[in-house]
Amino acid sequence: MSGPLDGIKVVEMGVWVAGPSCGAILADWGAEVVKIEPPEGDPCRGLFAMLGRTQNPVFEQDNRGKRSVVLDLEKEAAREIAGKLVGAADVFLTNMRPRALEKFGMDWQTLCGQNERLVYCQVGGYGPDSEDANRASYDVGAFWSRAGVGKSLVLEGNPPPQQRGGMGDHMTGANAAGTIAAALYHRERTGKGQRVSVSLVRVGAYMMSWDLNTHLRTGDPIVPYDRMHAVNPIIDCYQDSEGQWFWLLMLQGDRHWPDFLRAIEAPELGEDPRFANLMTRAMNAEALVTEIDRILGTKTLAEWGPIFDRENVWWAKVNSIEEVANDPVVREAGAFVQLESPEGPVTQVAGPGEFYGTPARPQAWVPELGQHTEEVLLELGMDWDEIIALKEAGGIL
């Protein structure tokens, strides 16, 4: 199983999550990904060590299938090697800030002057050409905070909820992988590479584009609301008799309203003028949600589920992460893959896409720091004397 990007060579110079997650997707798709790391390694390697753990699921997820090369880019000889690696590559992927790239001679102008077929991808917080291009971000800053994601989820006056790790990073990494693939397709037609970029704040704005585009078109403020004031109370969350949360999914409220009334055996709600149509149900949402709460709280979800299915009521259970890991439908959707690790078979989360003509799967386990340095340098044409001299000079690990 070689994947659709078999034969594509990628050089990644990334840390933490947003850039490396893109590299992991490209590796899953069959690309050969060489990860350049500083002597101390990608700081994400130490994330779980701070908790006294030997495993690091976060780093493993976003760095499987790569080869690790350690180069001290403070040394000129190491910078020359990095340039040679990129000169032989199809893609350079980085989420380093522009000033660091310029310092090490890894900026767009320098590298594409050496390789006109190169697709040069910058992943960052605020866009490589913005006034905040060099501002530290993480996804909790650029995606969650500045793009309005967090504030849109709470009522006015309440603190924003905590973001789970990597939410914006992984969305950005997946979008970067698609952007790179499009640029490679363009190169196949024209022979020319190009610079591309994907930023956390732009992905966040795109994710919020229903609200953001509505504001841009109408000028109306976007006001968050709670479940008791849902615009359409039959696309809302409810609890069963055991406290299990689930969502009703009837976006086309007037279409689904008769089906729902039949399922919950409440024809009197259909006769109530407050609930006559989508508009009046929105105006009287609190009263309707209270009624639906009372009815749905009389049975378990195991009892409601077959009734809903029989009456064409659309719904979904609200899963915990532990439940997702054991949900057979999630597994059948291909959300998990098995890799061989030093500990034996390990289950990990799959990438976001499936290829049926060119099946793509993770190629290998996570590399140790600098595991492939010598191997990659030999492939570049260096001999052992040159490698030893570089090592003694501190340019490689």
PDB file of C-alpha atoms in Angstrom, residues 25 28 61 64 333-337 348-354 360-362:
ATOM      1  CA  ILE A  25      -0.919  13.042   6.826  1.00  0.00           C
ATOM      2  CA  ASP A  28       0.212   8.357   5.613  1.00  0.00           C
ATOM      3  CA  GLN A  61       0.042  10.698  16.316  1.00  0.00           C
ATOM      4  CA  ARG A  64       4.550   8.479  12.538  1.00  0.00           C
ATOM      5  CA  ALA A 333     -15.666   4.491   9.238  1.00  0.00           C
ATOM      6  CA  GLY A 334     -11.928   3.771   9.256  1.00  0.00           C
ATOM      7  CA  ALA A 335     -11.117   6.172  12.100  1.00  0.00           C
ATOM      8  CA  PHE A 336      -8.442   3.893  13.579  1.00  0.00           C
ATOM      9  CA  VAL A 337      -5.352   2.143  12.244  1.00  0.00           C
ATOM     10  CA  GLN A 348      -3.863   5.053  16.581  1.00  0.00           C
ATOM     11  CA  VAL A 349      -6.247   7.571  15.054  1.00  0.00           C
ATOM     12  CA  ALA A 350      -6.274   7.479  11.242  1.00  0.00           C
ATOM     13  CA  GLY A 351      -5.951  10.484   8.979  1.00  0.00           C
ATOM     14  CA  PRO A 352      -9.079  12.252   7.749  1.00  0.00           C
ATOM     15  CA  GLY A 353      -9.384  10.790   4.240  1.00  0.00           C
ATOM     16  CA  GLU A 354      -9.682   7.420   2.516  1.00  0.00           C
ATOM     17  CA  ALA A 360      -3.031   4.930   2.189  1.00  0.00           C
ATOM     18  CA  ARG A 361      -1.898   3.760   5.604  1.00  0.00           C
ATOM     19  CA  PRO A 362       0.811   4.811   8.085  1.00  0.00           C
TER      20      PRO A 362
END
